[in-house]
CSV table of C-alpha atoms in Angstrom, one decimal:
chain,number,residue,atom,x,y,z
R,272,MET,CA,-28.5,-10.2,-29.8
R,273,ALA,CA,-25.5,-10.4,-27.4
R,274,GLU,CA,-26.3,-10.0,-23.7
R,275,THR,CA,-25.1,-6.9,-21.9
R,276,PRO,CA,-22.3,-7.9,-19.5
R,277,PRO,CA,-23.1,-7.2,-15.8
R,278,GLU,CA,-22.0,-3.9,-14.4
R,279,ARG,CA,-18.8,-4.2,-12.2
R,280,PHE,CA,-17.5,-2.2,-9.3
R,281,PHE,CA,-14.5,-2.0,-7.0
R,282,TYR,CA,-14.9,-3.4,-3.5
R,283,HIS,CA,-12.8,-3.0,-0.3
R,284,SER,CA,-14.0,-5.9,1.9
R,285,PHE,CA,-13.4,-6.4,5.6
R,286,PRO,CA,-12.7,-7.8,8.2
R,287,ARG,CA,-10.5,-10.5,6.6
R,288,ARG,CA,-11.4,-14.0,7.5
R,289,PHE,CA,-8.0,-15.5,8.0
R,290,ARG,CA,-9.1,-18.6,9.9
R,291,GLY,CA,-12.8,-19.1,9.1
R,292,LEU,CA,-15.7,-17.0,10.4
R,293,PRO,CA,-14.5,-14.9,13.4
R,294,SER,CA,-16.9,-14.7,16.4
R,295,ASP,CA,-16.5,-10.9,16.6
R,296,GLU,CA,-16.9,-10.3,12.8
R,297,LEU,CA,-20.0,-8.0,13.2
R,298,GLN,CA,-18.4,-6.0,16.0
R,299,LYS,CA,-15.1,-5.6,14.2
R,300,GLY,CA,-16.8,-4.8,10.9
R,301,ILE,CA,-18.8,-2.0,12.5
R,302,ALA,CA,-15.7,-0.6,14.1
R,303,ILE,CA,-13.8,-0.6,10.8
R,304,LEU,CA,-16.7,1.0,9.0
R,305,GLU,CA,-16.8,3.8,11.7
R,306,ALA,CA,-13.1,4.3,11.3
R,307,ILE,CA,-13.4,4.6,7.5
R,308,ARG,CA,-16.1,7.2,7.9
R,309,ASP,CA,-14.1,9.2,10.4
R,310,PHE,CA,-10.5,9.0,9.0
R,311,GLY,CA,-10.7,7.3,5.7
R,312,PHE,CA,-8.7,4.3,4.4
R,313,VAL,CA,-5.7,2.9,6.2
R,314,LEU,CA,-2.7,2.3,4.0
R,315,THR,CA,-1.2,-0.6,5.8
R,316,PRO,CA,2.4,-1.9,5.4
R,317,GLU,CA,2.9,-5.2,3.7
R,318,ILE,CA,6.4,-6.7,3.2
R,319,THR,CA,7.1,-9.2,0.3
R,320,GLU,CA,10.5,-10.8,-0.2
R,321,TRP,CA,12.1,-11.5,-3.5
R,322,SER,CA,15.3,-13.5,-4.1
R,323,GLU,CA,17.2,-14.0,-7.4
R,324,PRO,CA,19.2,-17.1,-8.1
R,325,PHE,CA,22.9,-16.8,-8.9
R,326,SER,CA,24.8,-18.7,-11.6
R,327,ASP,CA,26.3,-21.0,-8.9
R,328,GLY,CA,22.9,-22.2,-7.8
R,329,THR,CA,22.7,-20.1,-4.6
R,330,LEU,CA,20.0,-17.4,-3.8
R,331,SER,CA,20.6,-13.8,-3.1
R,332,GLU,CA,19.7,-12.3,0.2
R,333,PRO,CA,15.9,-11.6,0.1
R,334,TRP,CA,15.1,-8.1,-1.2
R,335,ARG,CA,12.3,-6.7,1.0
R,336,ASN,CA,9.7,-4.7,-0.9
R,337,ILE,CA,7.8,-2.6,1.7
R,338,GLN,CA,4.5,-1.3,0.6
R,339,LYS,CA,1.8,0.8,2.2
R,340,ARG,CA,-1.5,0.0,0.5
R,341,CYS,CA,-5.3,-0.5,0.7
R,342,CYS,CA,-6.6,-3.2,-1.5
R,343,PHE,CA,-9.7,-3.4,-3.7
R,344,THR,CA,-11.2,-6.1,-6.0
R,345,GLU,CA,-13.0,-5.6,-9.3
R,346,LEU,CA,-16.2,-7.7,-9.1
R,347,ALA,CA,-19.8,-7.9,-10.4
R,348,PRO,CA,-22.2,-7.5,-7.4
R,349,SER,CA,-23.3,-11.1,-7.8
R,350,GLU,CA,-19.7,-12.2,-7.1
R,351,LEU,CA,-19.4,-10.3,-3.8
R,352,ARG,CA,-21.0,-13.0,-1.6
R,353,GLY,CA,-18.4,-15.5,-2.7
R,354,HIS,CA,-15.7,-13.0,-2.3
R,355,ALA,CA,-16.9,-12.3,1.3
R,356,GLU,CA,-16.3,-15.9,2.4
R,357,THR,CA,-12.6,-15.1,2.4
R,358,PHE,CA,-12.3,-11.3,2.6
R,359,GLY,CA,-15.2,-10.4,5.0
R,360,ALA,CA,-18.9,-9.6,4.9
R,361,PHE,CA,-18.6,-5.8,4.9
R,362,ALA,CA,-17.6,-3.9,1.8
R,363,ILE,CA,-17.3,-0.4,0.4
R,364,GLU,CA,-18.4,-0.2,-3.2
R,365,PHE,CA,-17.1,2.4,-5.8
R,366,GLU,CA,-18.0,3.0,-9.4
R,367,ALA,CA,-15.1,2.4,-11.7
R,368,GLN,CA,-14.7,6.0,-12.9
R,369,THR,CA,-14.9,7.4,-9.4
R,370,PHE,CA,-12.4,4.9,-8.1
R,371,ARG,CA,-9.9,5.9,-10.9
R,372,GLU,CA,-10.4,9.5,-10.0
R,373,LEU,CA,-9.5,8.7,-6.4
R,374,GLY,CA,-6.2,7.3,-7.6
R,375,GLY,CA,-7.0,3.6,-7.7
R,376,MET,CA,-4.7,1.6,-10.0
R,377,PRO,CA,-4.3,-2.1,-10.8
R,378,VAL,CA,-1.4,-4.0,-9.3
R,379,PHE,CA,1.4,-5.3,-11.5
R,380,TYR,CA,1.5,-9.1,-11.0
R,381,LEU,CA,5.0,-10.6,-11.2
R,382,PRO,CA,5.9,-14.3,-10.9
R,383,ARG,CA,8.0,-14.7,-7.8
R,384,GLY,CA,9.9,-17.8,-9.2
R,385,SER,CA,10.5,-21.2,-7.7
R,386,GLY,CA,14.0,-20.4,-6.5
R,387,THR,CA,15.7,-22.1,-9.4
R,388,ASP,CA,17.6,-20.6,-12.4
R,389,ARG,CA,15.5,-22.4,-15.0
R,390,GLY,CA,15.0,-20.3,-18.1
R,391,LEU,CA,13.9,-16.7,-17.4
R,392,GLU,CA,11.5,-17.5,-14.5
R,393,SER,CA,13.5,-15.3,-12.1
R,394,GLN,CA,13.5,-12.2,-14.3
R,395,ALA,CA,10.8,-10.5,-12.1
R,396,ALA,CA,12.8,-11.1,-8.9
R,397,ALA,CA,15.9,-9.6,-10.6
R,398,VAL,CA,13.9,-6.5,-11.7
R,399,ILE,CA,12.5,-6.0,-8.1
R,400,ALA,CA,16.1,-6.2,-6.8
R,401,ARG,CA,17.3,-3.6,-9.3
R,402,ILE,CA,14.4,-1.3,-8.4
R,403,GLY,CA,15.2,-1.7,-4.8
R,404,GLU,CA,18.8,-0.7,-5.4
R,405,ILE,CA,17.7,2.3,-7.3
R,406,GLN,CA,15.5,3.3,-4.4
R,407,VAL,CA,18.5,2.9,-2.0
R,408,LEU,CA,20.5,5.2,-4.4
R,409,LEU,CA,17.8,7.8,-4.4
R,410,ASN,CA,17.5,7.6,-0.6
R,411,ARG,CA,21.2,8.4,-0.3
R,412,LEU,CA,20.9,11.3,-2.8
R,413,ALA,CA,17.9,12.7,-0.9
R,414,ASP,CA,19.7,12.4,2.4
R,415,LEU,CA,22.7,14.2,0.9
R,416,ALA,CA,20.5,17.0,-0.6
R,417,ASP,CA,18.9,17.4,2.8
R,418,LEU,CA,22.3,17.7,4.5
R,419,ILE,CA,23.4,20.3,2.0
R,420,ARG,CA,20.3,22.4,2.6
R,421,LYS,CA,20.9,22.4,6.4
R,422,SER,CA,24.6,23.2,6.2
R,423,ASP,CA,25.9,26.8,6.3
R,424,ASP,CA,29.4,25.7,5.6
R,425,LYS,CA,29.6,24.3,2.1
R,426,SER,CA,33.4,23.8,2.4
R,427,GLN,CA,32.9,20.8,4.7
R,428,LEU,CA,33.8,17.4,3.3
R,429,VAL,CA,31.0,14.9,2.8
R,430,ILE,CA,31.1,12.0,5.3
R,431,ILE,CA,28.8,9.1,4.6
R,432,GLN,CA,27.6,6.9,7.5
R,433,GLU,CA,26.9,3.3,6.4
R,434,LYS,CA,25.7,1.4,9.4
R,435,GLU,CA,28.7,1.3,11.7
R,436,GLN,CA,31.2,2.5,9.1
R,437,ARG,CA,32.1,6.1,8.2
R,438,VAL,CA,33.2,6.8,4.6
R,439,TYR,CA,35.2,10.0,4.2
R,440,THR,CA,35.0,11.5,0.7
R,441,ARG,CA,37.1,14.1,-1.0
R,442,SER,CA,34.0,16.1,-2.0
R,443,SER,CA,32.9,19.2,-0.3
R,444,LEU,CA,29.2,19.8,0.3
R,445,GLY,CA,29.4,22.6,-2.2
R,446,ALA,CA,30.8,20.3,-4.9
R,447,ALA,CA,28.2,17.7,-4.1
R,448,GLU,CA,25.5,20.4,-4.4
R,449,ASP,CA,26.8,21.3,-7.9
R,450,ILE,CA,26.8,17.6,-8.9
R,451,ILE,CA,23.2,17.1,-7.7
R,452,ALA,CA,22.1,20.2,-9.6
R,453,VAL,CA,23.7,18.9,-12.8
R,454,LEU,CA,22.2,15.4,-12.4
R,455,THR,CA,18.7,16.7,-11.7
R,456,HIS,CA,18.8,19.4,-14.4
R,457,LYS,CA,15.3,19.5,-16.1
R,458,SER,CA,14.0,16.8,-13.7
R,459,GLN,CA,12.2,16.8,-10.4
R,460,PRO,CA,14.2,17.1,-7.1
R,461,VAL,CA,15.6,13.8,-5.8
R,462,GLU,CA,13.0,13.7,-3.0
R,463,ILE,CA,10.2,13.7,-5.5
R,464,LEU,CA,11.9,11.1,-7.6
R,465,ARG,CA,12.4,8.9,-4.6
R,466,ASN,CA,8.7,9.2,-3.5
R,467,ALA,CA,7.6,8.4,-7.1
R,468,LEU,CA,9.6,5.2,-7.1
R,469,ARG,CA,8.2,4.3,-3.7
R,470,PHE,CA,4.7,4.9,-5.2
R,471,ILE,CA,5.4,2.7,-8.2
R,472,SER,CA,6.8,-0.1,-5.9
R,473,GLY,CA,3.5,-0.2,-4.1
R,474,PHE,CA,1.9,-1.8,-7.1
R,475,PHE,CA,4.1,-4.9,-7.4
R,476,CYS,CA,2.4,-8.0,-6.3
R,477,PRO,CA,3.5,-11.7,-6.6
R,478,ALA,CA,1.3,-13.6,-9.0
R,479,GLU,CA,1.2,-16.3,-6.3
R,480,ASP,CA,2.9,-17.4,-3.1
R,481,LEU,CA,3.4,-21.1,-3.6
R,482,ARG,CA,3.8,-21.6,0.2
R,483,TYR,CA,0.1,-20.6,0.7
R,484,THR,CA,-1.6,-20.5,-2.7
R,485,GLY,CA,-1.8,-22.3,-6.0
R,486,LEU,CA,-0.3,-21.0,-9.2
R,487,LEU,CA,-1.6,-17.6,-10.2
R,488,ALA,CA,-3.9,-17.4,-7.2
R,489,TYR,CA,-3.2,-13.7,-6.5
R,490,TYR,CA,-3.3,-12.8,-10.2
R,491,ARG,CA,-6.9,-14.1,-10.4
R,492,GLN,CA,-8.1,-11.6,-7.6
R,493,ARG,CA,-8.1,-8.6,-10.0
R,494,GLU,CA,-6.7,-6.4,-7.3
R,495,TRP,CA,-6.4,-2.6,-7.5
R,496,ARG,CA,-4.9,-0.4,-4.8
R,497,PHE,CA,-4.6,3.0,-3.2
R,498,VAL,CA,-0.9,3.3,-2.2
R,499,ALA,CA,1.2,5.7,-0.1
R,500,ASN,CA,3.1,8.7,-1.5
R,501,MET,CA,0.1,9.9,-3.6
R,502,ALA,CA,0.4,13.6,-4.5
R,503,LYS,CA,-1.2,16.2,-6.8
R,504,HIS,CA,0.5,19.4,-7.9
R,505,GLY,CA,3.2,18.8,-5.2
R,506,GLN,CA,0.7,18.4,-2.4
R,507,ASP,CA,0.7,15.2,-0.4
R,508,ILE,CA,-2.6,13.4,-0.4
R,509,ASN,CA,-1.8,11.0,2.5
R,510,ARG,CA,-1.2,11.8,6.1
R,511,ASP,CA,0.1,10.2,9.3
R,512,PRO,CA,-2.5,9.1,11.8
R,513,THR,CA,-2.9,11.2,15.0
R,514,PRO,CA,-2.2,9.5,18.4
R,515,GLN,CA,-5.9,9.2,18.9
R,516,GLU,CA,-6.3,7.4,15.5
R,517,VAL,CA,-3.4,5.1,16.4
R,518,ASP,CA,-5.2,4.2,19.6
R,519,HIS,CA,-8.4,3.6,17.7
R,520,LEU,CA,-6.7,1.2,15.3
R,521,LEU,CA,-5.1,-0.7,18.2
R,522,ARG,CA,-8.5,-1.1,19.8
R,523,ILE,CA,-9.9,-2.5,16.6
R,524,ASP,CA,-7.2,-5.2,16.2
R,525,GLY,CA,-4.3,-4.9,18.7
R,526,ASP,CA,-2.7,-8.2,17.5
R,527,PHE,CA,-2.5,-7.0,13.8
R,528,PHE,CA,-1.7,-3.3,14.2
R,529,GLY,CA,0.5,-3.8,17.3
R,530,LYS,CA,2.7,-6.4,15.6
R,531,VAL,CA,6.4,-5.3,15.4
R,532,LEU,CA,7.9,-5.6,11.9
R,533,THR,CA,11.3,-4.8,10.5
R,534,PHE,CA,11.5,-1.8,8.2
R,535,PHE,CA,14.5,-0.1,6.6
R,536,THR,CA,14.5,2.3,9.5
R,537,GLY,CA,14.4,-0.3,12.2
R,538,ASP,CA,11.7,-2.3,14.1
R,539,HIS,CA,8.3,-0.6,14.5
R,540,ARG,CA,4.8,-1.5,15.3
R,541,ARG,CA,2.7,-1.9,12.1
R,542,VAL,CA,0.4,0.9,13.2
R,543,ASP,CA,3.3,3.4,13.5
R,544,GLN,CA,4.1,2.9,9.8
R,545,CYS,CA,0.6,3.2,8.5
R,546,CYS,CA,-0.7,6.3,6.8
R,547,LEU,CA,-4.2,7.5,6.0
R,548,TYR,CA,-6.1,8.5,2.8
R,549,SER,CA,-8.9,10.5,4.4
R,550,ALA,CA,-10.2,13.0,1.8
R,551,LEU,CA,-9.8,14.3,-1.7
R,552,GLU,CA,-10.6,17.9,-2.7
R,553,GLY,CA,-12.2,18.6,0.7
R,554,LYS,CA,-14.6,15.6,0.5
R,555,ARG,CA,-14.4,12.5,2.7
R,556,LEU,CA,-13.5,9.3,1.0
R,557,ILE,CA,-16.7,7.6,2.3
R,558,ASP,CA,-18.8,10.2,0.4
R,559,TYR,CA,-17.4,9.1,-2.9
R,560,ALA,CA,-18.7,5.5,-2.3
R,561,ARG,CA,-21.7,4.3,-4.2
R,562,ARG,CA,-22.9,1.8,-1.6
R,563,VAL,CA,-21.8,0.2,1.6
R,564,VAL,CA,-22.6,-3.5,1.9
R,565,VAL,CA,-23.0,-5.1,5.4
R,566,PRO,CA,-24.5,-8.3,6.8
R,567,GLN,CA,-28.2,-8.1,7.5
R,568,PRO,CA,-27.8,-8.1,11.3
R,569,ALA,CA,-25.5,-5.0,11.0
R,570,MET,CA,-27.9,-3.0,8.9
R,571,THR,CA,-29.4,-0.8,11.6
R,572,GLU,CA,-26.1,0.1,13.2
R,573,ALA,CA,-24.4,0.7,9.8
R,574,GLN,CA,-27.3,3.1,8.8
R,575,ARG,CA,-26.8,5.0,12.0
R,576,ILE,CA,-23.0,5.3,11.4
R,577,LEU,CA,-23.5,6.5,7.8
R,578,ASP,CA,-26.4,8.8,8.5
R,579,GLY,CA,-25.7,11.9,6.4
R,580,CYS,CA,-23.3,10.1,4.1
R,581,ALA,CA,-24.0,9.9,0.4
R,582,ALA,CA,-23.6,6.1,0.2
R,583,SER,CA,-26.6,3.9,0.6
R,584,VAL,CA,-26.5,0.8,2.8
R,585,VAL,CA,-27.5,-2.6,1.4
R,586,ALA,CA,-27.5,-6.1,2.9
R,587,LEU,CA,-24.9,-8.6,1.6
R,588,GLU,CA,-27.6,-11.3,1.6
R,589,GLN,CA,-29.5,-9.3,-1.1
R,590,MET,CA,-26.6,-9.0,-3.5
Protein backbone atom coordinates (compact mmCIF):
# COMPACT_ATOMS: atom_id res chain seq x y z
CA MET A 1 0.00 0.00 0.00
CA ALA A 2 1.39 3.40 -0.96
CA GLU A 3 2.33 5.72 1.89
CA THR A 4 0.23 8.82 2.41
CA PRO A 5 2.32 11.87 1.48
CA PRO A 6 2.99 14.28 4.35
CA GLU A 7 0.61 17.20 4.75
CA ARG A 8 2.01 20.48 3.45
CA PHE A 9 1.36 24.08 4.43
CA PHE A 10 2.33 27.62 3.45
CA TYR A 11 4.89 29.42 5.61
CA HIS A 12 5.99 33.04 5.86
CA SER A 13 9.35 32.93 7.66
CA PHE A 14 11.22 35.80 9.34
CA PRO A 15 13.53 37.54 10.05
CA ARG A 16 15.63 36.75 6.97
CA ARG A 17 19.17 35.59 7.76
CA PHE A 18 21.08 37.53 5.13
CA ARG A 19 24.52 37.02 6.67
CA GLY A 20 24.25 34.13 9.08
CA LEU A 21 22.51 34.14 12.46
CA PRO A 22 21.79 37.74 13.58
CA SER A 23 22.47 38.51 17.24
CA ASP A 24 19.09 40.22 17.58
CA GLU A 25 17.04 37.50 15.83
CA LEU A 26 14.77 36.79 18.82
CA GLN A 27 14.11 40.47 19.49
CA LYS A 28 13.47 41.26 15.84
CA GLY A 29 11.32 38.15 15.32
CA ILE A 30 9.10 39.06 18.27
CA ALA A 31 8.76 42.65 16.97
CA ILE A 32 7.74 41.40 13.51
CA LEU A 33 5.26 38.94 15.02
CA GLU A 34 3.67 41.73 17.05
CA ALA A 35 3.42 43.88 13.91
CA ILE A 36 1.73 41.06 11.97
CA ARG A 37 -0.78 40.70 14.79
CA ASP A 38 -1.51 44.43 14.87
CA PHE A 39 -1.48 45.45 11.18
CA GLY A 40 -1.08 42.34 9.09
CA PHE A 41 1.42 41.50 6.39
CA VAL A 42 3.65 44.16 4.86
CA LEU A 43 3.70 44.08 1.06
CA THR A 44 7.25 45.24 0.50
CA PRO A 45 8.67 46.68 -2.75
CA GLU A 46 11.13 44.54 -4.66
CA ILE A 47 12.75 45.64 -7.91
CA THR A 48 14.03 43.19 -10.52
CA GLU A 49 15.71 44.25 -13.75
CA TRP A 50 15.32 42.55 -17.12
CA SER A 51 17.34 43.33 -20.28
CA GLU A 52 16.70 41.89 -23.72
CA PRO A 53 19.54 41.41 -26.23
CA PHE A 54 19.33 43.15 -29.59
CA SER A 55 20.37 41.68 -32.93
CA ASP A 56 23.61 43.72 -32.89
CA GLY A 57 24.75 42.06 -29.66
CA THR A 58 23.95 44.99 -27.36
CA LEU A 59 21.53 44.89 -24.44
CA SER A 60 18.49 47.09 -23.95
CA GLU A 61 18.27 49.46 -21.04
CA PRO A 62 17.11 47.39 -18.04
CA TRP A 63 13.35 47.26 -17.62
CA ARG A 64 12.60 47.59 -13.90
CA ASN A 65 9.73 45.45 -12.66
CA ILE A 66 8.58 46.94 -9.35
CA GLN A 67 6.54 44.59 -7.16
CA LYS A 68 4.96 44.92 -3.74
CA ARG A 69 4.68 41.49 -2.21
CA CYS A 70 4.85 39.21 0.83
CA CYS A 71 6.40 35.80 0.17
CA PHE A 72 5.44 32.32 1.36
CA THR A 73 6.90 28.87 0.76
CA GLU A 74 5.02 25.59 0.39
CA LEU A 75 6.62 23.02 2.73
CA ALA A 76 6.04 19.93 4.81
CA PRO A 77 6.46 20.76 8.54
CA SER A 78 9.55 18.54 8.66
CA GLU A 79 11.21 20.80 6.07
CA LEU A 80 10.71 24.00 8.04
CA ARG A 81 13.82 23.74 10.21
CA GLY A 82 16.04 23.53 7.15
CA HIS A 83 14.16 26.42 5.56
CA ALA A 84 14.65 28.48 8.74
CA GLU A 85 18.44 28.34 8.37
CA THR A 86 18.11 30.87 5.54
CA PHE A 87 14.74 32.55 6.01
CA GLY A 88 14.47 32.87 9.79
CA ALA A 89 13.34 30.87 12.81
CA PHE A 90 9.84 32.42 13.12
CA ALA A 91 7.02 31.44 10.76
CA ILE A 92 3.29 31.89 10.21
CA GLU A 93 1.64 28.69 8.96
CA PHE A 94 -1.50 28.56 6.80
CA GLU A 95 -3.50 25.61 5.53
CA ALA A 96 -3.49 25.42 1.74
CA GLN A 97 -7.20 26.12 1.22
CA THR A 98 -7.18 29.01 3.68
CA PHE A 99 -4.14 30.52 2.00
CA ARG A 100 -5.83 30.32 -1.42
CA GLU A 101 -8.94 32.03 -0.03
CA LEU A 102 -6.72 34.82 1.29
CA GLY A 103 -5.51 35.46 -2.26
CA GLY A 104 -2.22 33.58 -2.21
CA MET A 105 -0.98 32.61 -5.67
CA PRO A 106 2.16 30.90 -6.99
CA VAL A 107 4.82 32.99 -8.67
CA PHE A 108 5.48 32.65 -12.39
CA TYR A 109 9.17 31.73 -12.73
CA LEU A 110 10.91 33.11 -15.80
CA PRO A 111 14.51 32.53 -16.90
CA ARG A 112 16.24 35.88 -16.84
CA GLY A 113 18.75 34.88 -19.54
CA SER A 114 22.52 35.14 -19.62
CA GLY A 115 22.66 38.37 -21.62
CA THR A 116 23.34 36.67 -24.93
CA ASP A 117 21.07 36.15 -27.92
CA ARG A 118 21.46 32.37 -28.05
CA GLY A 119 18.32 30.61 -29.20
CA LEU A 120 15.18 31.71 -27.38
CA GLU A 121 16.72 32.09 -23.93
CA SER A 122 15.78 35.78 -23.77
CA GLN A 123 12.09 35.38 -24.62
CA ALA A 124 11.09 35.93 -20.99
CA ALA A 125 13.03 39.21 -20.76
CA ALA A 126 11.35 40.40 -23.97
CA VAL A 127 7.89 39.51 -22.59
CA ILE A 128 8.59 41.42 -19.35
CA ALA A 129 9.65 44.44 -21.42
CA ARG A 130 6.45 44.32 -23.49
CA ILE A 131 4.32 44.01 -20.34
CA GLY A 132 6.16 47.00 -18.94
CA GLU A 133 5.41 49.02 -22.05
CA ILE A 134 1.72 48.08 -21.84
CA GLN A 135 1.75 49.26 -18.23
CA VAL A 136 3.22 52.60 -19.31
CA LEU A 137 0.49 52.89 -21.95
CA LEU A 138 -2.25 52.17 -19.41
CA ASN A 139 -0.69 54.65 -16.98
CA ARG A 140 -0.91 57.35 -19.65
CA LEU A 141 -4.51 56.48 -20.47
CA ALA A 142 -5.41 56.49 -16.77
CA ASP A 143 -3.78 59.90 -16.31
CA LEU A 144 -5.67 61.22 -19.34
CA ALA A 145 -8.97 59.84 -18.03
CA ASP A 146 -8.30 61.50 -14.68
CA LEU A 147 -7.55 64.83 -16.40
CA ILE A 148 -10.81 64.58 -18.38
CA ARG A 149 -12.83 63.94 -15.21
CA LYS A 150 -11.36 66.97 -13.47
CA SER A 151 -11.81 69.39 -16.38
CA ASP A 152 -14.92 71.52 -16.85
CA ASP A 153 -13.84 72.72 -20.28
CA LYS A 154 -13.78 69.76 -22.68
CA SER A 155 -12.76 72.02 -25.59
CA GLN A 156 -9.22 72.39 -24.24
CA LEU A 157 -6.51 70.67 -26.24
CA VAL A 158 -4.72 67.71 -24.70
CA ILE A 159 -1.14 68.56 -23.71
CA ILE A 160 1.09 65.63 -22.71
CA GLN A 161 4.06 66.25 -20.41
CA GLU A 162 6.92 63.79 -21.00
CA LYS A 163 9.65 64.54 -18.46
CA GLU A 164 10.96 67.96 -19.55
CA GLN A 165 9.10 68.02 -22.88
CA ARG A 166 5.54 69.13 -23.62
CA VAL A 167 3.72 67.48 -26.51
CA TYR A 168 0.85 69.54 -27.92
CA THR A 169 -1.83 67.44 -29.61
CA ARG A 170 -4.70 68.37 -31.96
CA SER A 171 -7.21 66.51 -29.81
CA SER A 172 -9.58 68.21 -27.42
CA LEU A 173 -10.35 66.69 -24.03
CA GLY A 174 -13.86 65.95 -25.27
CA ALA A 175 -12.54 64.06 -28.29
CA ALA A 176 -10.15 62.13 -26.08
CA GLU A 177 -13.05 61.26 -23.77
CA ASP A 178 -14.98 59.83 -26.72
CA ILE A 179 -11.97 57.78 -27.87
CA ILE A 180 -11.40 56.33 -24.40
CA ALA A 181 -15.10 55.46 -24.17
CA VAL A 182 -14.92 53.59 -27.49
CA LEU A 183 -11.68 51.79 -26.57
CA THR A 184 -13.02 50.63 -23.20
CA HIS A 185 -16.50 49.68 -24.44
CA LYS A 186 -17.60 46.49 -22.62
CA SER A 187 -14.37 46.43 -20.61
CA GLN A 188 -13.33 47.75 -17.22
CA PRO A 189 -12.17 51.39 -16.83
CA VAL A 190 -8.51 51.98 -17.64
CA GLU A 191 -7.64 52.49 -13.96
CA ILE A 192 -8.88 48.98 -13.14
CA LEU A 193 -7.07 47.53 -16.18
CA ARG A 194 -3.87 49.24 -15.06
CA ASN A 195 -4.18 47.92 -11.50
CA ALA A 196 -4.89 44.41 -12.80
CA LEU A 197 -1.68 44.49 -14.85
CA ARG A 198 0.25 45.72 -11.82
CA PHE A 199 -1.24 42.84 -9.85
CA ILE A 200 -0.21 40.29 -12.49
CA SER A 201 3.30 41.77 -12.70
CA GLY A 202 3.72 41.09 -8.99
CA PHE A 203 3.94 37.35 -9.65
CA PHE A 204 6.86 37.36 -12.12
CA CYS A 205 10.02 36.01 -10.52
CA PRO A 206 13.41 35.12 -12.03
CA ALA A 207 14.08 31.39 -11.98
CA GLU A 208 17.50 32.34 -10.66
CA ASP A 209 19.91 35.25 -10.38
CA LEU A 210 23.23 33.89 -11.57
CA ARG A 211 25.10 36.66 -9.72
CA TYR A 212 23.98 35.20 -6.39
CA THR A 213 22.47 31.73 -6.93
CA GLY A 214 22.84 28.60 -8.96
CA LEU A 215 20.67 27.68 -11.94
CA LEU A 216 16.94 27.40 -11.01
CA ALA A 217 17.64 28.30 -7.36
CA TYR A 218 14.57 30.53 -6.94
CA TYR A 219 12.39 28.10 -8.88
CA ARG A 220 13.08 25.38 -6.29
CA GLN A 221 11.74 27.53 -3.44
CA ARG A 222 8.08 26.87 -4.39
CA GLU A 223 7.18 30.47 -3.64
CA TRP A 224 3.64 31.85 -3.45
CA ARG A 225 2.72 35.45 -2.71
CA PHE A 226 0.30 38.05 -1.54
CA VAL A 227 0.74 41.07 -3.82
CA ALA A 228 -0.50 44.66 -3.93
CA ASN A 229 -3.55 45.81 -5.90
CA MET A 230 -5.80 43.06 -4.57
CA ALA A 231 -9.49 43.91 -4.80
CA LYS A 232 -12.89 42.21 -4.51
CA HIS A 233 -16.09 43.58 -6.07
CA GLY A 234 -14.29 46.86 -6.72
CA GLN A 235 -13.14 47.27 -3.12
CA ASP A 236 -9.42 47.57 -2.41
CA ILE A 237 -8.08 44.95 0.00
CA ASN A 238 -4.72 46.59 0.70
CA ARG A 239 -4.13 49.92 2.41
CA ASP A 240 -1.34 52.41 3.03
CA PRO A 241 0.36 52.28 6.45
CA THR A 242 -0.42 55.03 8.93
CA PRO A 243 2.41 57.34 10.10
CA GLN A 244 2.49 55.36 13.36
CA GLU A 245 2.87 52.07 11.45
CA VAL A 246 5.63 53.59 9.30
CA ASP A 247 7.51 54.56 12.46
CA HIS A 248 7.01 51.05 13.84
CA LEU A 249 8.51 49.45 10.72
CA LEU A 250 11.50 51.80 10.86
CA ARG A 251 12.09 50.81 14.49
CA ILE A 252 12.05 47.13 13.52
CA ASP A 253 14.66 47.56 10.77
CA GLY A 254 15.65 51.12 9.92
CA ASP A 255 18.36 50.07 7.46
CA PHE A 256 15.97 47.96 5.39
CA PHE A 257 12.80 50.05 5.50
CA GLY A 258 14.64 53.37 5.44
CA LYS A 259 16.67 52.58 2.33
CA VAL A 260 15.96 54.95 -0.57
CA LEU A 261 15.05 53.23 -3.85
CA THR A 262 14.24 54.60 -7.28
CA PHE A 263 10.63 54.09 -8.37
CA PHE A 264 8.77 55.30 -11.47
CA THR A 265 7.58 58.28 -9.42
CA GLY A 266 11.04 59.20 -8.11
CA ASP A 267 13.23 58.32 -5.14
CA HIS A 268 11.44 57.16 -1.99
CA ARG A 269 12.21 55.29 1.20
CA ARG A 270 11.18 51.66 0.91
CA VAL A 271 8.76 52.06 3.83
CA ASP A 272 6.91 54.88 2.05
CA GLN A 273 6.10 52.57 -0.86
CA CYS A 274 4.92 49.63 1.27
CA CYS A 275 1.27 48.73 1.66
CA LEU A 276 -0.48 46.50 4.17
CA TYR A 277 -2.75 43.48 3.94
CA SER A 278 -4.39 43.65 7.35
CA ALA A 279 -7.75 41.89 7.26
CA LEU A 280 -10.25 40.09 5.07
CA GLU A 281 -14.00 40.20 5.61
CA GLY A 282 -13.53 41.87 8.98
CA LYS A 283 -11.12 39.24 10.32
CA ARG A 284 -7.44 39.86 11.07
CA LEU A 285 -4.97 37.95 8.89
CA ILE A 286 -3.28 36.42 11.95
CA ASP A 287 -6.62 34.80 12.90
CA TYR A 288 -6.62 32.83 9.65
CA ALA A 289 -3.29 31.19 10.56
CA ARG A 290 -3.17 27.55 11.68
CA ARG A 291 -0.03 27.85 13.81
CA VAL A 292 2.76 30.27 14.63
CA VAL A 293 6.21 28.69 14.85
CA VAL A 294 8.88 30.34 17.02
CA PRO A 295 12.22 29.32 18.56
CA GLN A 296 11.90 27.70 21.99
CA PRO A 297 13.36 30.73 23.87
CA ALA A 298 10.63 32.95 22.35
CA MET A 299 7.68 30.72 23.28
CA THR A 300 6.53 32.59 26.38
CA GLU A 301 6.65 36.02 24.75
CA ALA A 302 4.97 34.75 21.56
CA GLN A 303 2.14 33.20 23.58
CA ARG A 304 1.64 36.51 25.37
CA ILE A 305 1.52 38.43 22.07
CA LEU A 306 -0.93 35.97 20.52
CA ASP A 307 -3.19 35.61 23.54
CA GLY A 308 -6.74 35.56 22.19
CA CYS A 309 -5.66 34.69 18.64
CA ALA A 310 -6.94 31.53 16.98
CA ALA A 311 -3.47 30.28 15.99
CA SER A 312 -1.57 28.00 18.35
CA VAL A 313 2.11 28.59 19.12
CA VAL A 314 4.62 25.77 18.64
CA ALA A 315 8.40 25.56 18.98
CA LEU A 316 10.53 25.27 15.85
CA GLU A 317 12.66 22.67 17.61
CA GLN A 318 9.63 20.35 17.82
CA MET A 319 8.79 20.49 14.09
